[in-house]
PDB file of C-alpha atoms and ligand atoms in Angstrom:
ATOM      1  CA  MET A1474       6.582   3.179 -33.227  1.00 55.00           C
ATOM      2  CA  ALA A1475       7.228   2.041 -29.639  1.00 63.00           C
ATOM      3  CA  ASN A1476       4.229   0.818 -27.699  1.00 73.00           C
ATOM      4  CA  LYS A1477       3.078   3.123 -24.934  1.00 77.00           C
ATOM      5  CA  PRO A1478       3.850   1.614 -21.506  1.00 82.00           C
ATOM      6  CA  VAL A1479       0.790   0.251 -19.725  1.00 90.00           C
ATOM      7  CA  PRO A1480       0.169   2.101 -16.430  1.00 95.00           C
ATOM      8  CA  VAL A1481       0.321  -0.059 -13.311  1.00 97.00           C
ATOM      9  CA  LEU A1482      -2.842   1.505 -11.903  1.00 97.00           C
ATOM     10  CA  GLN A1483      -5.669   3.398 -13.538  1.00 98.00           C
ATOM     11  CA  LEU A1484      -8.772   4.598 -11.786  1.00 98.00           C
ATOM     12  CA  GLN A1485     -11.487   5.757 -14.153  1.00 98.00           C
ATOM     13  CA  LYS A1486     -14.451   7.682 -12.746  1.00 98.00           C
ATOM     14  CA  VAL A1487     -14.397   5.566  -9.596  1.00 98.00           C
ATOM     15  CA  GLU A1488     -17.405   5.966  -7.332  1.00 98.00           C
ATOM     16  CA  ARG A1489     -17.798   4.647  -3.822  1.00 97.00           C
ATOM     17  CA  HIS A1490     -20.546   5.377  -1.353  1.00 96.00           C
ATOM     18  CA  TYR A1491     -21.649   4.010   1.986  1.00 95.00           C
ATOM     19  CA  ASP A1492     -25.292   3.680   2.896  1.00 91.00           C
ATOM     20  CA  ASP A1493     -25.936   4.567   6.515  1.00 85.00           C
ATOM     21  CA  VAL A1494     -29.375   4.554   8.075  1.00 82.00           C
ATOM     22  CA  GLY A1495     -31.438   6.836   5.918  1.00 83.00           C
ATOM     23  CA  ALA A1496     -28.467   8.611   4.373  1.00 91.00           C
ATOM     24  CA  ARG A1497     -25.914   7.966   1.659  1.00 91.00           C
ATOM     25  CA  LEU A1498     -22.354   9.123   2.157  1.00 94.00           C
ATOM     26  CA  GLU A1499     -20.639   9.639  -1.182  1.00 96.00           C
ATOM     27  CA  VAL A1500     -16.901   9.359  -0.654  1.00 97.00           C
ATOM     28  CA  LEU A1501     -15.509   8.896  -4.185  1.00 98.00           C
ATOM     29  CA  LYS A1502     -17.386  10.794  -6.873  1.00 97.00           C
ATOM     30  CA  GLY A1503     -15.597  10.077 -10.112  1.00 97.00           C
ATOM     31  CA  ALA A1504     -11.979   9.674  -8.969  1.00 98.00           C
ATOM     32  CA  ASP A1505      -9.463   9.454 -11.839  1.00 98.00           C
ATOM     33  CA  LEU A1506      -5.821   8.491 -11.412  1.00 98.00           C
ATOM     34  CA  THR A1507      -3.012   6.993 -13.465  1.00 98.00           C
ATOM     35  CA  ILE A1508       0.191   5.665 -11.912  1.00 97.00           C
ATOM     36  CA  GLN A1509       3.009   4.611 -14.228  1.00 95.00           C
ATOM     37  CA  THR A1510       5.608   1.930 -13.543  1.00 93.00           C
ATOM     38  CA  GLY A1511       8.153   3.123 -10.990  1.00 93.00           C
ATOM     39  CA  GLU A1512       6.108   6.175 -10.062  1.00 95.00           C
ATOM     40  CA  LEU A1513       5.646   7.067  -6.401  1.00 95.00           C
ATOM     41  CA  VAL A1514       2.622   9.214  -5.637  1.00 97.00           C
ATOM     42  CA  ALA A1515       1.717  10.770  -2.282  1.00 97.00           C
ATOM     43  CA  LEU A1516      -1.922  11.237  -1.303  1.00 97.00           C
ATOM     44  CA  VAL A1517      -2.324  14.070   1.162  1.00 96.00           C
ATOM     45  CA  ALA A1518      -5.806  14.804   2.524  1.00 93.00           C
ATOM     46  CA  PRO A1519      -7.446  15.443   5.887  1.00 90.00           C
ATOM     47  CA  SER A1520      -8.814  12.638   7.990  1.00 90.00           C
ATOM     48  CA  GLY A1521     -12.210  11.504   6.766  1.00 91.00           C
ATOM     49  CA  ALA A1522     -11.597  12.719   3.203  1.00 93.00           C
ATOM     50  CA  GLY A1523     -11.658   9.168   1.852  1.00 95.00           C
ATOM     51  CA  LYS A1524      -7.997   8.115   1.622  1.00 95.00           C
ATOM     52  CA  SER A1525      -8.564   4.627   3.053  1.00 95.00           C
ATOM     53  CA  THR A1526     -11.633   4.160   0.860  1.00 97.00           C
ATOM     54  CA  LEU A1527      -9.571   5.091  -2.185  1.00 97.00           C
ATOM     55  CA  LEU A1528      -6.697   2.761  -1.246  1.00 97.00           C
ATOM     56  CA  HIS A1529      -9.054  -0.121  -0.454  1.00 96.00           C
ATOM     57  CA  THR A1530     -10.806   0.347  -3.786  1.00 97.00           C
ATOM     58  CA  ALA A1531      -7.535   0.659  -5.741  1.00 97.00           C
ATOM     59  CA  GLY A1532      -6.194  -2.406  -3.932  1.00 96.00           C
ATOM     60  CA  LEU A1533      -9.288  -4.510  -4.755  1.00 96.00           C
ATOM     61  CA  LEU A1534     -10.256  -4.847  -1.089  1.00 94.00           C
ATOM     62  CA  GLU A1535     -13.511  -3.016  -1.821  1.00 94.00           C
ATOM     63  CA  LYS A1536     -15.519  -2.933  -5.025  1.00 95.00           C
ATOM     64  CA  PRO A1537     -16.342   0.473  -6.477  1.00 96.00           C
ATOM     65  CA  ASN A1538     -20.033   1.329  -6.931  1.00 96.00           C
ATOM     66  CA  GLY A1539     -19.173   2.770 -10.319  1.00 97.00           C
ATOM     67  CA  GLY A1540     -16.225   3.327 -12.634  1.00 98.00           C
ATOM     68  CA  GLU A1541     -13.287   1.050 -13.222  1.00 98.00           C
ATOM     69  CA  VAL A1542     -10.073  -0.021 -11.488  1.00 98.00           C
ATOM     70  CA  ILE A1543      -7.514  -1.164 -14.059  1.00 97.00           C
ATOM     71  CA  ILE A1544      -4.366  -2.950 -12.929  1.00 96.00           C
ATOM     72  CA  SER A1545      -1.653  -3.413 -15.553  1.00 94.00           C
ATOM     73  CA  GLY A1546      -4.194  -2.921 -18.305  1.00 94.00           C
ATOM     74  CA  GLN A1547      -6.757  -5.357 -16.898  1.00 94.00           C
ATOM     75  CA  ALA A1548     -10.149  -3.983 -15.931  1.00 96.00           C
ATOM     76  CA  CYS A1549     -11.045  -5.522 -12.583  1.00 96.00           C
ATOM     77  CA  SER A1550     -14.836  -5.062 -12.537  1.00 92.00           C
ATOM     78  CA  SER A1551     -15.336  -8.143 -14.694  1.00 90.00           C
ATOM     79  CA  LEU A1552     -13.208 -10.422 -12.486  1.00 94.00           C
ATOM     80  CA  SER A1553     -14.780 -13.112 -10.317  1.00 94.00           C
ATOM     81  CA  ASP A1554     -14.154 -12.908  -6.562  1.00 93.00           C
ATOM     82  CA  ARG A1555     -11.526 -15.595  -6.915  1.00 94.00           C
ATOM     83  CA  GLN A1556      -9.738 -13.771  -9.703  1.00 95.00           C
ATOM     84  CA  ARG A1557      -9.836 -10.511  -7.714  1.00 94.00           C
ATOM     85  CA  THR A1558      -8.279 -12.232  -4.718  1.00 92.00           C
ATOM     86  CA  ALA A1559      -5.538 -13.725  -6.908  1.00 91.00           C
ATOM     87  CA  ARG A1560      -4.882 -10.359  -8.534  1.00 92.00           C
ATOM     88  CA  ARG A1561      -4.680  -8.670  -5.148  1.00 92.00           C
ATOM     89  CA  ARG A1562      -2.405 -11.333  -3.706  1.00 89.00           C
ATOM     90  CA  ASN A1563      -0.014 -11.293  -6.664  1.00 90.00           C
ATOM     91  CA  ASP A1564       0.068  -7.676  -7.686  1.00 94.00           C
ATOM     92  CA  VAL A1565      -0.745  -5.481  -4.706  1.00 95.00           C
ATOM     93  CA  GLY A1566       1.236  -4.968  -1.495  1.00 95.00           C
ATOM     94  CA  TYR A1567      -0.534  -3.204   1.355  1.00 95.00           C
ATOM     95  CA  VAL A1568       0.893  -1.393   4.387  1.00 94.00           C
ATOM     96  CA  TYR A1569      -1.476  -0.120   7.086  1.00 91.00           C
ATOM     97  CA  GLN A1570      -0.954   2.519   9.759  1.00 87.00           C
ATOM     98  CA  PHE A1571      -0.942  -0.255  12.357  1.00 87.00           C
ATOM     99  CA  HIS A1572       1.321  -3.077  11.347  1.00 84.00           C
ATOM    100  CA  HIS A1573      -1.277  -5.924  11.373  1.00 91.00           C
ATOM    101  CA  LEU A1574       1.490  -8.495  11.798  1.00 96.00           C
ATOM    102  CA  LEU A1575       0.506 -11.937  13.074  1.00 97.00           C
ATOM    103  CA  PRO A1576       1.396 -11.774  16.791  1.00 97.00           C
ATOM    104  CA  GLU A1577       2.207 -15.444  17.284  1.00 97.00           C
ATOM    105  CA  PHE A1578       4.803 -15.560  14.512  1.00 98.00           C
ATOM    106  CA  SER A1579       8.323 -14.111  14.313  1.00 98.00           C
ATOM    107  CA  ALA A1580       9.260 -11.208  12.060  1.00 98.00           C
ATOM    108  CA  LEU A1581      10.844 -13.672   9.634  1.00 98.00           C
ATOM    109  CA  GLU A1582       7.749 -15.920   9.578  1.00 98.00           C
ATOM    110  CA  ASN A1583       5.480 -12.927   8.998  1.00 98.00           C
ATOM    111  CA  VAL A1584       7.447 -12.163   5.827  1.00 98.00           C
ATOM    112  CA  MET A1585       7.641 -15.845   4.834  1.00 98.00           C
ATOM    113  CA  ILE A1586       3.935 -16.668   5.156  1.00 96.00           C
ATOM    114  CA  PRO A1587       2.613 -14.759   2.102  1.00 94.00           C
ATOM    115  CA  GLN A1588       5.376 -16.290  -0.017  1.00 95.00           C
ATOM    116  CA  MET A1589       4.510 -19.811   1.129  1.00 95.00           C
ATOM    117  CA  ILE A1590       0.811 -19.169   0.473  1.00 92.00           C
ATOM    118  CA  ARG A1591       1.880 -18.241  -3.040  1.00 89.00           C
ATOM    119  CA  GLY A1592       3.707 -21.546  -3.415  1.00 93.00           C
ATOM    120  CA  LEU A1593       7.361 -20.946  -2.545  1.00 95.00           C
ATOM    121  CA  SER A1594       9.160 -23.621  -0.537  1.00 97.00           C
ATOM    122  CA  ARG A1595       9.993 -22.926   3.107  1.00 97.00           C
ATOM    123  CA  LYS A1596      13.667 -22.674   2.157  1.00 97.00           C
ATOM    124  CA  GLN A1597      13.107 -20.169  -0.645  1.00 97.00           C
ATOM    125  CA  ALA A1598      10.734 -18.103   1.517  1.00 98.00           C
ATOM    126  CA  THR A1599      13.209 -18.064   4.422  1.00 98.00           C
ATOM    127  CA  THR A1600      16.084 -16.850   2.245  1.00 98.00           C
ATOM    128  CA  HIS A1601      14.024 -14.111   0.618  1.00 96.00           C
ATOM    129  CA  ALA A1602      12.423 -13.007   3.906  1.00 97.00           C
ATOM    130  CA  GLN A1603      15.839 -12.734   5.556  1.00 97.00           C
ATOM    131  CA  GLU A1604      17.142 -10.676   2.595  1.00 96.00           C
ATOM    132  CA  LEU A1605      14.215  -8.280   2.866  1.00 95.00           C
ATOM    133  CA  LEU A1606      14.641  -7.883   6.622  1.00 96.00           C
ATOM    134  CA  GLU A1607      18.375  -7.223   6.100  1.00 94.00           C
ATOM    135  CA  TYR A1608      17.483  -4.622   3.483  1.00 91.00           C
ATOM    136  CA  MET A1609      15.149  -2.963   5.982  1.00 92.00           C
ATOM    137  CA  ARG A1610      18.030  -3.156   8.507  1.00 91.00           C
ATOM    138  CA  ILE A1611      16.213  -5.421  10.923  1.00 94.00           C
ATOM    139  CA  GLY A1612      17.870  -8.706   9.982  1.00 95.00           C
ATOM    140  CA  ASP A1613      19.077  -9.057  13.560  1.00 96.00           C
ATOM    141  CA  ARG A1614      15.477  -8.913  14.836  1.00 96.00           C
ATOM    142  CA  ALA A1615      14.210 -11.694  12.553  1.00 98.00           C
ATOM    143  CA  THR A1616      13.439 -14.222  15.280  1.00 98.00           C
ATOM    144  CA  HIS A1617      11.503 -11.764  17.441  1.00 98.00           C
ATOM    145  CA  ARG A1618       7.739 -11.608  17.628  1.00 97.00           C
ATOM    146  CA  PRO A1619       5.981  -8.318  16.832  1.00 97.00           C
ATOM    147  CA  SER A1620       5.383  -7.563  20.548  1.00 97.00           C
ATOM    148  CA  GLU A1621       9.142  -7.636  21.074  1.00 97.00           C
ATOM    149  CA  LEU A1622       9.771  -5.040  18.372  1.00 96.00           C
ATOM    150  CA  SER A1623       9.525  -1.241  18.489  1.00 94.00           C
ATOM    151  CA  GLY A1624       6.834   0.559  16.448  1.00 93.00           C
ATOM    152  CA  GLY A1625       9.370   1.486  13.773  1.00 93.00           C
ATOM    153  CA  GLU A1626      10.673  -2.076  13.586  1.00 94.00           C
ATOM    154  CA  GLN A1627       7.135  -3.480  13.336  1.00 95.00           C
ATOM    155  CA  GLN A1628       6.410  -1.159  10.408  1.00 93.00           C
ATOM    156  CA  ARG A1629       9.646  -2.168   8.677  1.00 94.00           C
ATOM    157  CA  VAL A1630       8.589  -5.827   8.965  1.00 96.00           C
ATOM    158  CA  ALA A1631       5.140  -4.906   7.608  1.00 96.00           C
ATOM    159  CA  ILE A1632       6.777  -3.184   4.625  1.00 95.00           C
ATOM    160  CA  ALA A1633       9.031  -6.203   3.980  1.00 95.00           C
ATOM    161  CA  ARG A1634       5.931  -8.426   4.105  1.00 96.00           C
ATOM    162  CA  ALA A1635       4.019  -6.172   1.700  1.00 95.00           C
ATOM    163  CA  VAL A1636       6.722  -6.470  -0.968  1.00 94.00           C
ATOM    164  CA  ALA A1637       7.616 -10.132  -0.301  1.00 94.00           C
ATOM    165  CA  ASN A1638       5.690 -11.405  -3.322  1.00 92.00           C
ATOM    166  CA  ALA A1639       7.144  -8.716  -5.605  1.00 91.00           C
ATOM    167  CA  PRO A1640       3.851  -6.904  -6.272  1.00 94.00           C
ATOM    168  CA  LEU A1641       3.502  -4.309  -9.020  1.00 95.00           C
ATOM    169  CA  LEU A1642       1.904  -1.769  -6.758  1.00 96.00           C
ATOM    170  CA  LEU A1643       2.445  -0.819  -3.129  1.00 96.00           C
ATOM    171  CA  LEU A1644      -0.432   0.897  -1.365  1.00 97.00           C
ATOM    172  CA  ALA A1645       0.357   2.407   2.019  1.00 96.00           C
ATOM    173  CA  ASP A1646      -2.223   3.970   4.321  1.00 95.00           C
ATOM    174  CA  GLU A1647      -0.401   6.440   6.565  1.00 92.00           C
ATOM    175  CA  PRO A1648       2.392   3.908   7.111  1.00 91.00           C
ATOM    176  CA  THR A1649       4.273   6.184   9.507  1.00 90.00           C
ATOM    177  CA  GLY A1650       1.266   7.972  11.016  1.00 87.00           C
ATOM    178  CA  ASN A1651       1.664   6.134  14.277  1.00 85.00           C
ATOM    179  CA  LEU A1652       5.377   6.812  14.778  1.00 87.00           C
ATOM    180  CA  ASP A1653       7.392   9.662  16.293  1.00 89.00           C
ATOM    181  CA  PRO A1654       8.875  12.102  13.730  1.00 89.00           C
ATOM    182  CA  GLU A1655      12.412  10.689  13.767  1.00 89.00           C
ATOM    183  CA  THR A1656      11.316   7.048  13.449  1.00 90.00           C
ATOM    184  CA  SER A1657       8.740   8.088  10.889  1.00 90.00           C
ATOM    185  CA  SER A1658      11.349   9.647   8.642  1.00 89.00           C
ATOM    186  CA  TYR A1659      13.671   6.638   9.033  1.00 87.00           C
ATOM    187  CA  VAL A1660      10.909   4.141   8.156  1.00 89.00           C
ATOM    188  CA  PHE A1661       9.730   6.282   5.260  1.00 89.00           C
ATOM    189  CA  GLU A1662      13.263   6.466   3.836  1.00 90.00           C
ATOM    190  CA  ALA A1663      13.542   2.677   4.056  1.00 89.00           C
ATOM    191  CA  LEU A1664      10.191   2.259   2.309  1.00 90.00           C
ATOM    192  CA  GLU A1665      11.162   4.701  -0.429  1.00 92.00           C
ATOM    193  CA  ALA A1666      14.561   3.045  -0.978  1.00 91.00           C
ATOM    194  CA  LEU A1667      12.956  -0.384  -1.240  1.00 89.00           C
ATOM    195  CA  VAL A1668      10.286   0.796  -3.655  1.00 89.00           C
ATOM    196  CA  ARG A1669      12.766   2.679  -5.856  1.00 90.00           C
ATOM    197  CA  GLN A1670      15.250  -0.168  -5.851  1.00 89.00           C
ATOM    198  CA  SER A1671      12.642  -2.727  -6.893  1.00 87.00           C
ATOM    199  CA  GLY A1672      11.023  -0.504  -9.542  1.00 88.00           C
ATOM    200  CA  LEU A1673       7.643  -0.786  -7.827  1.00 93.00           C
ATOM    201  CA  SER A1674       4.932   1.827  -8.157  1.00 96.00           C
ATOM    202  CA  GLY A1675       3.394   3.250  -5.029  1.00 96.00           C
ATOM    203  CA  LEU A1676       0.481   5.268  -3.717  1.00 97.00           C
ATOM    204  CA  ILE A1677       1.169   6.453  -0.206  1.00 96.00           C
ATOM    205  CA  ALA A1678      -1.318   8.290   1.970  1.00 96.00           C
ATOM    206  CA  THR A1679       0.397  10.538   4.480  1.00 91.00           C
ATOM    207  CA  HIS A1680      -0.289  13.620   6.596  1.00 87.00           C
ATOM    208  CA  ASN A1681       3.381  14.486   6.530  1.00 88.00           C
ATOM    209  CA  HIS A1682       4.152  17.104   3.867  1.00 91.00           C
ATOM    210  CA  THR A1683       7.926  16.750   4.268  1.00 89.00           C
ATOM    211  CA  LEU A1684       7.692  13.059   3.461  1.00 89.00           C
ATOM    212  CA  ALA A1685       5.170  13.684   0.676  1.00 93.00           C
ATOM    213  CA  ALA A1686       7.650  16.108  -0.945  1.00 93.00           C
ATOM    214  CA  ARG A1687      10.030  13.180  -1.539  1.00 92.00           C
ATOM    215  CA  MET A1688       7.532  11.476  -3.844  1.00 94.00           C
ATOM    216  CA  ASP A1689       7.354  12.072  -7.611  1.00 95.00           C
ATOM    217  CA  ARG A1690       3.929  13.681  -7.391  1.00 96.00           C
ATOM    218  CA  VAL A1691       1.450  14.740  -4.738  1.00 97.00           C
ATOM    219  CA  ILE A1692      -2.318  14.546  -5.067  1.00 98.00           C
ATOM    220  CA  THR A1693      -5.221  15.317  -2.784  1.00 97.00           C
ATOM    221  CA  MET A1694      -8.964  14.672  -2.665  1.00 96.00           C
ATOM    222  CA  LYS A1695     -11.439  17.384  -3.472  1.00 95.00           C
ATOM    223  CA  ASP A1696     -15.164  16.763  -3.607  1.00 94.00           C
ATOM    224  CA  GLY A1697     -14.646  13.032  -4.093  1.00 96.00           C
ATOM    225  CA  LYS A1698     -12.126  13.503  -6.913  1.00 97.00           C
ATOM    226  CA  LEU A1699      -8.337  13.368  -7.078  1.00 98.00           C
ATOM    227  CA  VAL A1700      -6.534  16.593  -7.955  1.00 97.00           C
ATOM    228  CA  PRO A1701      -2.878  17.725  -7.931  1.00 97.00           C
ATOM    229  CA  PHE A1702      -1.682  19.180  -4.629  1.00 95.00           C
ATOM    230  CA  GLU A1703       0.846  22.014  -4.290  1.00 89.00           C
ATOM    231  CA  LEU A1704       2.992  21.591  -1.218  1.00 85.00           C
ATOM    232  CA  LYS A1705       3.892  24.866   0.511  1.00 81.00           C
ATOM    233  CA  LYS A1706       7.625  25.600   0.163  1.00 70.00           C
TER     234      LYS A1706
HETATM  235  P1  LIG B2681      -9.648   8.758   5.550  1.00 79.41           P
HETATM  236  O1  LIG B2681      -8.867   7.521   5.277  1.00 79.41           O
HETATM  237  O2  LIG B2681      -9.264   9.909   4.652  1.00 79.41           O
HETATM  238  O3  LIG B2681      -9.625   9.161   6.986  1.00 79.41           O
HETATM  239  P2  LIG B2681     -11.977   7.085   5.057  1.00 79.41           P
HETATM  240  O4  LIG B2681     -11.862   6.578   3.669  1.00 79.41           O
HETATM  241  O5  LIG B2681     -11.613   6.160   6.163  1.00 79.41           O
HETATM  242  O6  LIG B2681     -11.193   8.483   5.186  1.00 79.41           O
HETATM  243  O7  LIG B2681     -13.490   7.542   5.286  1.00 79.41           O
HETATM  244  C1  LIG B2681     -14.164   8.460   4.435  1.00 79.41           C
HETATM  245  C2  LIG B2681     -15.581   8.619   4.940  1.00 79.41           C
HETATM  246  O8  LIG B2681     -16.303   7.409   4.735  1.00 79.41           O
HETATM  247  C3  LIG B2681     -15.662   8.921   6.433  1.00 79.41           C
HETATM  248  O9  LIG B2681     -16.705   9.834   6.654  1.00 79.41           O
HETATM  249  C4  LIG B2681     -15.979   7.565   7.037  1.00 79.41           C
HETATM  250  O10 LIG B2681     -16.676   7.698   8.239  1.00 79.41           O
HETATM  251  C5  LIG B2681     -16.811   6.896   5.967  1.00 79.41           C
HETATM  252  N1  LIG B2681     -16.682   5.431   5.931  1.00 79.41           N
HETATM  253  C6  LIG B2681     -15.536   4.740   5.710  1.00 79.41           C
HETATM  254  N2  LIG B2681     -15.772   3.409   5.717  1.00 79.41           N
HETATM  255  C7  LIG B2681     -17.107   3.250   5.957  1.00 79.41           C
HETATM  256  C8  LIG B2681     -17.985   2.127   6.084  1.00 79.41           C
HETATM  257  N3  LIG B2681     -17.525   0.873   5.956  1.00 79.41           N
HETATM  258  N4  LIG B2681     -19.295   2.355   6.327  1.00 79.41           N
HETATM  259  C9  LIG B2681     -19.775   3.613   6.440  1.00 79.41           C
HETATM  260  N5  LIG B2681     -19.009   4.728   6.324  1.00 79.41           N
HETATM  261  C10 LIG B2681     -17.686   4.557   6.091  1.00 79.41           C
END
């Protein structure tokens, strides 16, 4: 009998709360989710629902207060801080609504840096970074700094950077939320093509139902849990 494939991401009864003065805000109250290899899932929920909290927790940027985050079959609650950082660096790519590129470096260098931190030579990192920028159709902007790029171009560099170390999972927090509709759809298509071509799995938070409809599955947050979401036709 064939072995069942191990999901890239599993959230099991994940809980996350924030303690503010005198009050506890419970954001995740037993969130369950399974994402298989190559699966692209959209997360659609209103602002303040807890999308960023969920992505940060799934991406090992924040520790859950309860439950378990399992990446490629490995439960992450038992990892040391160092092991968590290594896991995050190797297996998770992150794209934010604002590009968070390093302003003093070129587009190419921004995509090279994570690869060099991981141990690739400058030459290897340069070749791969240039390939990714070409794929995102911004190869001709490689030597420009982020301030010399348009919003859509900055996001395409940020996406190239997020996948530069060939992660298993791409987490994107409203990656086109800051762009005009036309640019947004162009950047989203590029992100989708890259993810599909590389066989990555992805969880993408977006307000845009048209873009969400392109994903394999759409979920939303209800009372701190994740539930399927029916897009209106
Ligand atoms: P979304 O991404 O859907 O807009 P967030 O995950 O950013 O939602 O936030 C969910 C709720 O948790 C919000 O009410 C927000 O104010 C609160 N929150 C998020 N981060 C923190 C924090 N570090 N400390 C206290 N409250 C927070």
